CSV table of C-alpha atoms in Angstrom, one decimal:
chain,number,residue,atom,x,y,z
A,16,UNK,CA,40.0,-52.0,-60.4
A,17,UNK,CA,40.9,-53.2,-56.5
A,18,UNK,CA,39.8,-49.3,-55.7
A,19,UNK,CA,36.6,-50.1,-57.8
A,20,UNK,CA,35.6,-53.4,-56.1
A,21,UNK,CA,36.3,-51.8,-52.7
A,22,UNK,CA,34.2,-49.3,-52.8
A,23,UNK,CA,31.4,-51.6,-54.6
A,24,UNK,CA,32.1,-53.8,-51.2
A,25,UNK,CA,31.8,-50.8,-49.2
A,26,UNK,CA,28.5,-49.7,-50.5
A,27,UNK,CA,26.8,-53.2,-50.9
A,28,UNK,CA,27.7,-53.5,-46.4
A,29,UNK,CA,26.5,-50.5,-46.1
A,30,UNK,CA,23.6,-51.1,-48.0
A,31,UNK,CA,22.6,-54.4,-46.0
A,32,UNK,CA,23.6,-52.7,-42.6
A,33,UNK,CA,20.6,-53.4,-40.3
A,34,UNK,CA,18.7,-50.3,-39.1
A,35,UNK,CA,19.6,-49.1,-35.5
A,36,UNK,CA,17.5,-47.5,-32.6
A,37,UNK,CA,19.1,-44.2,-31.1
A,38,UNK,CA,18.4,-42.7,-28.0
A,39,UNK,CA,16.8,-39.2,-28.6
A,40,UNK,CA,16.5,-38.0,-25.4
A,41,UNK,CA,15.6,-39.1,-21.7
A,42,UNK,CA,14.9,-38.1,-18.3
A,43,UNK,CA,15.2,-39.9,-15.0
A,44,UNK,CA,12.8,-39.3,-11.6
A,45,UNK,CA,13.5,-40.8,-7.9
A,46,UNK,CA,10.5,-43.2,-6.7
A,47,UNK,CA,9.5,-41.9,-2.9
A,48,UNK,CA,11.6,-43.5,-1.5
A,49,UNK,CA,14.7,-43.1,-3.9
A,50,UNK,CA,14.8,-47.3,-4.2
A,51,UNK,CA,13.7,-46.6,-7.7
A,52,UNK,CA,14.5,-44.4,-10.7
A,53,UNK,CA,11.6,-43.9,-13.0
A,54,UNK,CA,13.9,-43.6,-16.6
A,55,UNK,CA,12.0,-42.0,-19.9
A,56,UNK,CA,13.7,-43.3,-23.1
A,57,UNK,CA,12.7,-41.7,-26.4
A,58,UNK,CA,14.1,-43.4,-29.4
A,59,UNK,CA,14.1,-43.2,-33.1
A,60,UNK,CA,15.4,-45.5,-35.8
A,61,UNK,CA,17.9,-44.8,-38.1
A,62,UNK,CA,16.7,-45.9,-41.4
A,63,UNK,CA,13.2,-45.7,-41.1
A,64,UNK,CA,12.6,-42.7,-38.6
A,65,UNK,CA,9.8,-44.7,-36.6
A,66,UNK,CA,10.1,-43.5,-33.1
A,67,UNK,CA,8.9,-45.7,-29.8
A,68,UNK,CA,9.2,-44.8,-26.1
A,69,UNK,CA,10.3,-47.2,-23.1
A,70,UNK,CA,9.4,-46.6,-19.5
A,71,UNK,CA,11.5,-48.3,-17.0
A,72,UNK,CA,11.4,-49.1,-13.6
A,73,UNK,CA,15.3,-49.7,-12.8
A,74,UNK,CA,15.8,-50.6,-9.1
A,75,UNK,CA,18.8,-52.6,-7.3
A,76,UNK,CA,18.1,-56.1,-6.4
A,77,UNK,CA,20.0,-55.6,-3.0
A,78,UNK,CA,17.1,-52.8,-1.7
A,79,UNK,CA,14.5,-54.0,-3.5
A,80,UNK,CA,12.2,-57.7,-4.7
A,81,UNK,CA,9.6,-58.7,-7.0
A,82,UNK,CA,6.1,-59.7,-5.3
A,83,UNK,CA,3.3,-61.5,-7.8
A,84,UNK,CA,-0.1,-60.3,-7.4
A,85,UNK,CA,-3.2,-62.3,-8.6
A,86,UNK,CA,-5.8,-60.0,-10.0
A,87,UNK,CA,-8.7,-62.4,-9.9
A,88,UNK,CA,-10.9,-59.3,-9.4
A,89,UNK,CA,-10.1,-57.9,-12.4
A,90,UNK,CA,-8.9,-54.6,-10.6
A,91,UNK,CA,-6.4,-51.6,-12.4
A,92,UNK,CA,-3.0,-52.3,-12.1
A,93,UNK,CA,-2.8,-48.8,-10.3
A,94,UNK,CA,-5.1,-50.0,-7.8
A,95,UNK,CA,-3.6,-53.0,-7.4
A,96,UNK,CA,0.1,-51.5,-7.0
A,97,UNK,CA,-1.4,-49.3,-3.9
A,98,UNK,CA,-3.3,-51.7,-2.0
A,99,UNK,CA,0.5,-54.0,-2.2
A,100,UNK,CA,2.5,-51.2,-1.1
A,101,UNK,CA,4.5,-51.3,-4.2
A,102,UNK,CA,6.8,-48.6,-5.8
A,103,UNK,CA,6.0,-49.7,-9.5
A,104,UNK,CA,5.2,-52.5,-11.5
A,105,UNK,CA,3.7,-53.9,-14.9
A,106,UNK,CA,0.7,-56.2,-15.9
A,107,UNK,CA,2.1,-59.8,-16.0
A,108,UNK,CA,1.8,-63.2,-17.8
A,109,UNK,CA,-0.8,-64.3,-20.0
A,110,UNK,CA,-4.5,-66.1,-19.5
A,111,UNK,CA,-7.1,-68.2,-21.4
A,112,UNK,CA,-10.6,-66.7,-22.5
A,113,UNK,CA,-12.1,-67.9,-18.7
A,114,UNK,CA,-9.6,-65.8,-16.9
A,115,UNK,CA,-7.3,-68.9,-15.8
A,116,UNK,CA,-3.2,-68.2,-15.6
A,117,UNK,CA,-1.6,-70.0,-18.3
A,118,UNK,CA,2.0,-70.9,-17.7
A,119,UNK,CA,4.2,-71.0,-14.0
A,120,UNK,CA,3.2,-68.4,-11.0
A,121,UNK,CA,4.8,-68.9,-7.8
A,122,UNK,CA,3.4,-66.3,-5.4
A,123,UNK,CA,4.7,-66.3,-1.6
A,124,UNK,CA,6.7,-69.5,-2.6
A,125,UNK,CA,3.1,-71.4,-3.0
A,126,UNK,CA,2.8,-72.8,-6.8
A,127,UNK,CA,-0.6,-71.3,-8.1
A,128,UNK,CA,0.0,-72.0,-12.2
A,129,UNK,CA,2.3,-75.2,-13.5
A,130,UNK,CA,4.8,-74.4,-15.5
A,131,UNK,CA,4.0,-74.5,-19.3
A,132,UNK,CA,5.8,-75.2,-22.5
A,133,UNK,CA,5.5,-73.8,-25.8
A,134,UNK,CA,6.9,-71.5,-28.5
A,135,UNK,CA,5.3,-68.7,-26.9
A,136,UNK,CA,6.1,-69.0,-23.1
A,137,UNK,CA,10.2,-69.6,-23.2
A,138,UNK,CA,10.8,-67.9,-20.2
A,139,UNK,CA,10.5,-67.4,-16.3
A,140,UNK,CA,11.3,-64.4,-14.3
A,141,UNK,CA,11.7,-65.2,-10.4
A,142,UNK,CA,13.1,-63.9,-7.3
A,143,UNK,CA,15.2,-65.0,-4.4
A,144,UNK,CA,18.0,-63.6,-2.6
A,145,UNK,CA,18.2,-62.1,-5.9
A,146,UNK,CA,16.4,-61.4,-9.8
A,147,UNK,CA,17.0,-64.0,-12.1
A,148,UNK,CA,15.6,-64.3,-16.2
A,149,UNK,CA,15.9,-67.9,-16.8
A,150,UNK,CA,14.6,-70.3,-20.4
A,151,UNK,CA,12.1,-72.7,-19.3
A,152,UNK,CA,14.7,-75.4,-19.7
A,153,UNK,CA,17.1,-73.8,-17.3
A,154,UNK,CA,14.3,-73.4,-14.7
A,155,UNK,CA,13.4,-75.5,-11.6
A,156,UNK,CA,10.8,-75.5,-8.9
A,157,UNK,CA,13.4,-77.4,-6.7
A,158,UNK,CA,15.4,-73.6,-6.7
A,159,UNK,CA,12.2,-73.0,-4.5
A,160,UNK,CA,12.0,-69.2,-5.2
A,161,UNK,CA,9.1,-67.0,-3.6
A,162,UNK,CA,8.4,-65.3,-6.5
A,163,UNK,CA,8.1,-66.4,-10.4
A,164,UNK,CA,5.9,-66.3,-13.2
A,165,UNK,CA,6.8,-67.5,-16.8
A,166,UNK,CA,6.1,-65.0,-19.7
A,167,UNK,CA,7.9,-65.0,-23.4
A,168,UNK,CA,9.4,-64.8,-25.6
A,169,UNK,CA,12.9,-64.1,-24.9
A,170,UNK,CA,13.9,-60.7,-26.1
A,171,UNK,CA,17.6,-60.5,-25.1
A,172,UNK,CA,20.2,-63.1,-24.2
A,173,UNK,CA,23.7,-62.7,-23.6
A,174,UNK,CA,23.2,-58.6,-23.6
A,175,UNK,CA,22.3,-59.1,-27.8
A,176,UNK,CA,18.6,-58.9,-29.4
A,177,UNK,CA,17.4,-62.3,-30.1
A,178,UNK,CA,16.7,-63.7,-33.9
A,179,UNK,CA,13.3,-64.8,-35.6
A,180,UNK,CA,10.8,-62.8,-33.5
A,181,UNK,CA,7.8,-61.5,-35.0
A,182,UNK,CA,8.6,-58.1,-37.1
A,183,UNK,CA,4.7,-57.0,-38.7
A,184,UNK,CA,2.4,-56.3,-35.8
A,185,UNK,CA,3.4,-53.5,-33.2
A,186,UNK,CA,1.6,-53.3,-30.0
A,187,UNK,CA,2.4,-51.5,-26.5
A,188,UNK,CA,4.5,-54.1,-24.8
A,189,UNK,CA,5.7,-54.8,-21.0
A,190,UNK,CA,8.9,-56.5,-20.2
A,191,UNK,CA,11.4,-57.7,-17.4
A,192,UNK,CA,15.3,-57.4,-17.8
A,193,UNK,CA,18.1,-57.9,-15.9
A,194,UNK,CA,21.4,-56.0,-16.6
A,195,UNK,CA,24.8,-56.6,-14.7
A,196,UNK,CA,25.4,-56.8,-11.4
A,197,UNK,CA,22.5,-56.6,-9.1
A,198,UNK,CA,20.5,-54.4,-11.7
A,199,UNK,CA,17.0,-54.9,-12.9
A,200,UNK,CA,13.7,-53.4,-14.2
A,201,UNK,CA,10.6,-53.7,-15.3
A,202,UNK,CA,9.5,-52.0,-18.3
A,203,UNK,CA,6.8,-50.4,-20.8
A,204,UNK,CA,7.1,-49.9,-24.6
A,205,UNK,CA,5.0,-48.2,-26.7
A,206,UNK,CA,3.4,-49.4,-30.2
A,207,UNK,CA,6.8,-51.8,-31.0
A,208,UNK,CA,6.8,-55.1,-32.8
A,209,UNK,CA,8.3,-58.0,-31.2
A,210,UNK,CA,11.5,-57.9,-32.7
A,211,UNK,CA,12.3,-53.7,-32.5
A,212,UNK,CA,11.8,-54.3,-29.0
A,213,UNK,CA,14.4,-56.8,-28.8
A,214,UNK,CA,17.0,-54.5,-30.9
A,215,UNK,CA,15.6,-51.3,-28.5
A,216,UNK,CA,16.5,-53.1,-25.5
A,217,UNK,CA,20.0,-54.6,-27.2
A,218,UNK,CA,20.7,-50.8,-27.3
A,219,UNK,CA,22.3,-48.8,-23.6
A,220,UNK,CA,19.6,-47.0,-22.3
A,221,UNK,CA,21.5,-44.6,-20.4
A,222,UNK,CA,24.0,-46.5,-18.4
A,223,UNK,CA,21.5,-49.4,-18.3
A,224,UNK,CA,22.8,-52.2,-20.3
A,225,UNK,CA,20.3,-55.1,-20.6
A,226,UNK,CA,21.8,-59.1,-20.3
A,227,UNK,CA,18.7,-60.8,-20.6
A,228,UNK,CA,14.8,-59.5,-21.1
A,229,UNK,CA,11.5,-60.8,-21.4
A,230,UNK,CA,8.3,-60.2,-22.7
A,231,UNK,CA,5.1,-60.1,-21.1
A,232,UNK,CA,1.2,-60.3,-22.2
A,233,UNK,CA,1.2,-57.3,-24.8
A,234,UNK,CA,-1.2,-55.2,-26.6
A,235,UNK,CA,-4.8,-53.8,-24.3
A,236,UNK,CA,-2.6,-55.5,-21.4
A,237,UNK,CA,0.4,-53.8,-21.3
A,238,UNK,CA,0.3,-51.3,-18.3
A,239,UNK,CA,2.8,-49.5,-16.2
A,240,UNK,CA,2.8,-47.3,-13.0
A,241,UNK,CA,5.4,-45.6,-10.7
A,242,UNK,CA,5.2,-44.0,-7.3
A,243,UNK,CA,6.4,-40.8,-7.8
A,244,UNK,CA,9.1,-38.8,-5.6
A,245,UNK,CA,6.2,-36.2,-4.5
A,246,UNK,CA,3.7,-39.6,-3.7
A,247,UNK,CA,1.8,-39.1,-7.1
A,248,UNK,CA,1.9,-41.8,-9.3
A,249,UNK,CA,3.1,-42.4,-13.4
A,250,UNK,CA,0.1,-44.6,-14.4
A,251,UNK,CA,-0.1,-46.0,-18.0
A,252,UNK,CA,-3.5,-47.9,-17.2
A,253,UNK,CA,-4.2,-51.3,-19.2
A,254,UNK,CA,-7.0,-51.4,-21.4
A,255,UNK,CA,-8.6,-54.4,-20.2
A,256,UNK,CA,-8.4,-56.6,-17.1
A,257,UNK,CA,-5.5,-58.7,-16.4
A,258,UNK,CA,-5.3,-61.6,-14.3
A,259,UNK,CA,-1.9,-60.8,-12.4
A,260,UNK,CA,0.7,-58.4,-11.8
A,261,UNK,CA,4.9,-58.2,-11.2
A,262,UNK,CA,5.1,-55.4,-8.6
A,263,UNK,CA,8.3,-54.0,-7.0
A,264,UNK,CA,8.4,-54.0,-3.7
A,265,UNK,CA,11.5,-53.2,-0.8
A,266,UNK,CA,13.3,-55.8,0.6
C-alpha cells in the first residue's frame, strides 16, 4: 500500500509539473566593434512543443550605456539606430492614439514624460554610472539618471518568472533585462504571450542568467536591430511607427 500511494504521489507531481522552455539551439555574432554580442536563442516547450525565438543584444555596462531617442518623426527604428551612432537597440515605451509618450522618459537627464502609474506600467529602466531595472515604487527622479523610460510589466524579479501575467494572446515582444554583475541586454521575442516570456527569460540563455526584465510596447511595435561585425545590420523592422527608442550606445 505505502509503494502504491507513492507512486500515485509521484504521478499526480508529475502530472501538475509546469511545462518548461528548453534551449534548442543558438548562435552568437560580435557587434563592430566587439562591445556587443548579438545572441540567437531558439526554444521549444516541453509539454506543448510551441517553439519562440529571442534576439538579444547582451553588452557590458562598463563599455557600453543606454541613450533614449524620441521618434516624433515617426522614422524606422533602423534609421533611427544609424543617425545615433548606436550598436543595437529596440522600440521603447508606449503612446496614446495622438502620438504623446505615456509614462516617464528622461532623455539627456532632461524629464520629457512624468512618470506614470498603473497596472500596466510597473516598471522603469534607466542609466547611470550603470543599468538599473527598478518597480515604479522603488524609483526616483532625485537619483537624477540621464537616461530612463518606464515600460511594464515586470517579467522577472529576483532571477524567477513573475506570477499572474497574461497567458492567451501572443504577440512579438521587446524587453530590457539585467543579469549579474555589470550584464545587460535588450531583447526581441517572437509571437510569445506575456507570461511564456517571463518563464523563457527565467530560463539561462547561454551563460546569460536574467535578475530582473521588463517589457516594452508589444505586438506591430516590437522591433530589433544590430550592427553587425562586417558593418551590415540585423534589422527586425516594427510594423508601425513608434514614438521612441532604447538604443545602445559606447560609453
Amino acid at each position: 500500500m505505502p509503494r502504491l500511494r507513492a507512486a500515485f504521489l509521484f504521478l499526480a507531481f508529475a502530472t501538475a509539473a509546469p511545462a518548461q522552455w528548453i534551449e534548442k539551439n543558438s548562435r552568437d555574432e560580435n557587434s563592430f566593434d566587439g562591445r556587443i554580442v548579438h545572441r540567437h536563442v531558439d526554444l521549444a516547450e516541453s509539454e506543448t512543443g510551441n517553439r519562440a525565438s529571442v534576439d538579444l543584444a547582451l553588452f557590458s555596462t562598463k563599455s557600453c550605456k543606454l541613450r533614449v531617442i524620441d521618434n516624433a518623426d515617426g522614422v524606422l527604428l533602423a534609421n533611427a539606430m544609424r543617425r545615433a551612432n548606436c550598436i543595437a537597440g529596440i522600440n521603447g515605451g508606449y503612446f496614446d492614439p495622438n502620438f504623446a509618450p505615456l509614462g516617464l522618459r528622461i532623455i539627456d537627464g532632461k524629464v520629457t514624460s512624468r512618470l506614470s502609474r498603473g497596472r500596466l506600467m510597473s516598471g522603469v529602466l534607466a542609466c547611470d554610472n550603470a543599468i538599473h531595472i527598478f518597480r515604479v515604487a522603488e524609483f526616483s527622479v532625485r537619483r537624477k539618471p540621464n537616461t530612463a523610460i518606464e515600460g511594464g510589466p515586470f517579467l522577472v524579479d529576483l532571477a524567477k518568472s513573475v506570477r499572474g501575467l497574461e497567458a492567451m494572446r501572443a504577440a512579438r515582444r521587446s524587453f530590457a533585462a539585467i543579469g549579474s554583475g555589470d550584464r545587460a541586454a535588450l531583447g526581441f521575442c517572437s509571437d510569445a504571450t506575456l507570461a511564456d516570456l517571463a518563464r523563457i527569460l527565467a530560463v539561462a540563455l547561454g551563460d546569460f542568467k536574467i535578475q530582473r526584465a521588463l517589457n516594452f510596447d508589444g505586438g506591430s511595435s516590437s522591433a530589433f536591430w544590430f550592427r553587425k561585425d562586417d558593418g551590415s545590420a540585423f534589422s527586425i523592422p516594427e510594423e508601425k511607427a513608434v514614438r521612441d527608442f532604447v538604443g545602445i550606445v559606447p560609453r
